[in-house]
Amino acid sequence: MPPPRFQALLLVALVAILTLALNGPPSTADLPTYESVAEAVKNPHLPDVGSLPAVPNPFGPAAHKPPNPAAQPNSTVASAYGKLAWLTDFKWRNPFSSSITLDENTALLPPLRERPPIYTYYNARKKQAKEVAEAENRLVLAWRRAWWAQGFRPVVLSRKEAEHHPHYQLFQRMELDSKVEVDMMRWLAWANMRGGILANSLALPMAEYENPMLAFLRRQEYPQLSRVEGLDSGIFFGDQAAVEGALKKLVNCPLLKNMTANKDKIAATAAKDGGAVVNLLAPADIAKDTNANGIAYYSTAVITSSYKTVADTLTNTTQAEGLDLLSSLVNSHLHLTFQELHPEGLAIAQPLPEHTTSLIEPSIDIARNLTQCPASPMPKSCPPNRPKCVPCSTKNSPKLQLFPEFVNTTKFFTVGTVPHPYTINSLHYTRNNLDVSFLRNNAKRDLWLNTLTQKSIGTGHSESYRLLQFKELVAANPAHSLWLTAERTSKDDLDWIFGFELPTAASKTREPTSPSEKSELIVFPRPAFPEPVKGIEVPDSIWTEKEKGRLNKARDAIKSKDRFTQGIVDAVEQWNLADTEAWKFARAYSARRRVERKKWEEEEGKYAGSEKKASGKGRWTDRFVL
Ligand SMILES: *[C@@H]1O[C@H](CO)[C@@H](O)[C@H](O)[C@H]1NC(C)=O
Ligand SMILES: *[C@@H]1O[C@H](CO)[C@@H](O)[C@H](O)[C@H]1NC(C)=O
Ligand SMILES: *[C@@H]1O[C@H](CO)[C@@H](O)[C@H](O)[C@H]1NC(C)=O
Ligand SMILES: *[C@@H]1O[C@H](CO)[C@@H](O)[C@H](O)[C@H]1NC(C)=O
Ligand SMILES: *[C@@H]1O[C@H](CO)[C@@H](O)[C@H](O)[C@H]1NC(C)=O
């Protein structure tokens, strides 16, 4: 038994530890930009949040583990149209999957591309209104979606990761100014993930997929710790050795040797270009890359100077609204970038257009939303990295056209629908039921694929060749086309494919309007239905109704468990080997893309910026439903 003196001391220590543990780490302004906009604009003298020594919060999210090169699982998912299975293999460039998979129902897909991780740092404040927290999460979600669409694996770090770094205690004891501390924690968290790319959550990719900066970042070779000229602390990259090397120098930084004497000098580094860590290090320690226009960084300075409507709303009483306006602004710039990258607009491939109006309805819905001008608080504004953009307006909004075949140019973005051969035969020959003798006597083989590629590939090529070209198109990266199948693609999937939220609301008049009198947001009218393919008689509504019935019948037949119907579907598939393969490939490809994302979302569910955390997800879109 220790002497009573020590017992008392132990008790005091225990109470102190418990208090800290239960209250968690101190609040930290870790997304300085949102806060400081409000500060800069409205409340220039807001006091800094005081700094207490922090201890790990046992109730917070667990820390991310450093990355492990992910295995590429072969997989299956259940589907209404039977089991959907795929194998992943470098030998995927094979017209017929079954020659490798030895199974009619397993598609052979190209290997998943490796997604290099990109990190951002976000540590939610303890005392924060729910709406503000959700709005911040929606911004982080926008960041994750945009980088995901560009082929990265976006990871949101928090203080948890910093706590796992060996230097954590050291910096912890320094009693740093809160802004300096946040920056240090950001670097520690990043170093704990073994380096890579560290981005501010308001730094988003806004460029073509092949943009040199983005391509460079995807290569994952950054031996030298660097940042980018003009992007402040928007983005850093460096491998583990480079980042750890910088932290070692930081520990030995002369200013940090005498905290009391240098207090003001240290605090001042946070406001300088690049942030505290950069300015505590020597300029030679971090290289400056000049060649980068692919990343848009909405820094405090940029928001206050270029996006006044948003800055004005970021007051402490309307902060949630301000953050949502910022989300809309960022989203509109991402959407605008997509539109500018496809100067000819949207194309819908509609082979055999006579009786396929209902079949391509989902494509038209998506394409109309993609050509609509994005909702924005400042529709005439340009992204920070492309001040000379051409904003979208009702007069120059992108074109939307139907073509009876695939038009092979990347100036269009093409949306296509890949039908099952049973469906296309039933629609094209306007027959409610197909049978074997009809197929033999009347039906052309591989009608859909041959028609789709008749111009872009020309005559004299085999079905196998067309099939391979089609597979290349579906799996192309960068993708300039989207192929829908009977497998429904949900809106969530689309948002992650394109990297921005597709508009779900439109102005009710032919002019841009605001959803409500108070709202700063401006929504645009929905583009009209595209003109039908030239030379095609527009079917009466009676016909489209019949067509819909036929489409549903065909879907039922493909799903049917009835042996007789299954026999017919099999016969149709045998008669149309290439069309069947195209359908299987396209739907396996999109199912795998969806599984990859869902799995990632599940893993990230507990961290900031997940779809779950931004739970008002529907809500901010609801807010501009008219
Ligand atoms: C996927 O299947 C192929 C062929 O069966 C096999 O070689 C490969 O190892 C499998 N990959 C995984 C991750 O299971
Ligand atoms: C820190 O600086 C102050 C003022 O210059 C000085 O009095 C003090 O001795 C210094 N402390 C150390 C540990 O160098
Ligand atoms: C907003 O800031 C002002 C001035 O600093 C302060 O008086 C007010 O209480 C703040 N309001 C809220 C809701 O925090
Ligand atoms: C598109 O054009 C490229 C280059 O000319 C060609 O290699 C490819 O086969 C074409 N693809 C299709 C589907 O027409
Ligand atoms: C397209 O926008 C309309 C409303 O304008 C909406 O009902 C529909 O869900 C949107 N579709 C997609 C795929 O975003």
Short mmCIF file of N, CA, C and O and ligand atoms in Angstrom, two decimals, residues 406-409 452-458 465-466 468-473 483, ligand 4:
data_model
loop_
_atom_site.label_atom_id
_atom_site.label_comp_id
_atom_site.label_asym_id
_atom_site.label_seq_id
_atom_site.Cartn_x
_atom_site.Cartn_y
_atom_site.Cartn_z
N PHE A 406 -22.71 4.88 -82.83
CA PHE A 406 -21.70 5.49 -81.97
C PHE A 406 -20.85 6.45 -82.80
O PHE A 406 -20.37 6.10 -83.87
N VAL A 407 -20.70 7.67 -82.30
CA VAL A 407 -19.84 8.63 -82.99
C VAL A 407 -18.51 8.67 -82.25
O VAL A 407 -18.46 9.00 -81.06
N ASN A 408 -17.47 8.29 -82.95
CA ASN A 408 -16.18 8.06 -82.29
C ASN A 408 -15.36 9.34 -82.16
O ASN A 408 -14.42 9.57 -82.89
N THR A 409 -15.73 10.20 -81.20
CA THR A 409 -14.91 11.37 -80.91
C THR A 409 -15.04 11.70 -79.44
O THR A 409 -16.11 11.53 -78.85
N LEU A 452 -24.60 -0.35 -83.95
CA LEU A 452 -23.89 0.65 -83.15
C LEU A 452 -22.57 1.04 -83.80
O LEU A 452 -22.19 2.21 -83.84
N THR A 453 -21.85 0.05 -84.33
CA THR A 453 -20.50 0.32 -84.82
C THR A 453 -20.43 0.40 -86.34
O THR A 453 -19.34 0.43 -86.90
N GLN A 454 -21.59 0.45 -87.03
CA GLN A 454 -21.52 0.36 -88.49
C GLN A 454 -20.72 1.50 -89.11
O GLN A 454 -20.02 1.29 -90.10
N LYS A 455 -20.81 2.69 -88.54
CA LYS A 455 -20.07 3.80 -89.13
C LYS A 455 -18.68 3.93 -88.54
O LYS A 455 -17.71 4.15 -89.25
N SER A 456 -18.57 3.83 -87.22
CA SER A 456 -17.28 4.08 -86.58
C SER A 456 -16.28 2.99 -86.96
O SER A 456 -15.08 3.25 -87.02
N ILE A 457 -16.74 1.79 -87.20
CA ILE A 457 -15.81 0.71 -87.56
C ILE A 457 -15.91 0.35 -89.05
O ILE A 457 -14.94 -0.01 -89.67
N GLY A 458 -17.07 0.54 -89.62
CA GLY A 458 -17.19 0.28 -91.05
C GLY A 458 -17.42 -1.19 -91.34
O GLY A 458 -17.38 -2.04 -90.45
N TYR A 465 -14.16 -8.50 -83.71
CA TYR A 465 -13.42 -7.25 -83.72
C TYR A 465 -14.27 -6.12 -83.12
O TYR A 465 -13.81 -5.34 -82.29
N ARG A 466 -15.53 -6.06 -83.54
CA ARG A 466 -16.43 -5.02 -83.02
C ARG A 466 -16.58 -5.14 -81.51
O ARG A 466 -16.60 -4.15 -80.78
N LEU A 468 -14.48 -6.40 -79.37
CA LEU A 468 -13.28 -5.94 -78.67
C LEU A 468 -13.24 -4.43 -78.60
O LEU A 468 -12.92 -3.85 -77.56
N GLN A 469 -13.59 -3.78 -79.73
CA GLN A 469 -13.59 -2.31 -79.74
C GLN A 469 -14.61 -1.77 -78.75
O GLN A 469 -14.38 -0.78 -78.07
N PHE A 470 -15.74 -2.48 -78.67
CA PHE A 470 -16.77 -2.04 -77.74
C PHE A 470 -16.30 -2.19 -76.29
O PHE A 470 -16.49 -1.30 -75.46
N LYS A 471 -15.64 -3.31 -76.00
CA LYS A 471 -15.13 -3.51 -74.64
C LYS A 471 -14.11 -2.44 -74.27
O LYS A 471 -14.10 -1.94 -73.15
N GLU A 472 -13.26 -2.10 -75.23
CA GLU A 472 -12.28 -1.04 -74.99
C GLU A 472 -12.99 0.26 -74.61
O GLU A 472 -12.54 1.00 -73.75
N LEU A 473 -14.09 0.49 -75.29
CA LEU A 473 -14.85 1.72 -75.08
C LEU A 473 -15.44 1.75 -73.67
O LEU A 473 -15.39 2.76 -72.97
N TRP A 483 -22.12 3.43 -70.27
CA TRP A 483 -22.99 2.41 -70.86
C TRP A 483 -23.90 1.85 -69.79
O TRP A 483 -23.46 1.22 -68.85
C1 LIG B 4 -12.58 4.75 -82.35
O1 LIG B 4 -11.47 5.29 -83.02
C2 LIG B 4 -10.24 4.68 -82.70
C3 LIG B 4 -9.13 5.45 -83.36
O2 LIG B 4 -9.44 5.81 -84.64
C4 LIG B 4 -10.29 3.22 -83.13
O3 LIG B 4 -9.07 2.58 -82.81
C5 LIG B 4 -11.41 2.53 -82.42
O4 LIG B 4 -11.55 1.21 -82.89
C6 LIG B 4 -12.73 3.25 -82.62
N1 LIG B 4 -13.71 2.66 -81.73
C7 LIG B 4 -14.97 2.39 -82.08
C8 LIG B 4 -15.82 1.71 -81.07
O5 LIG B 4 -15.43 2.73 -83.13
#
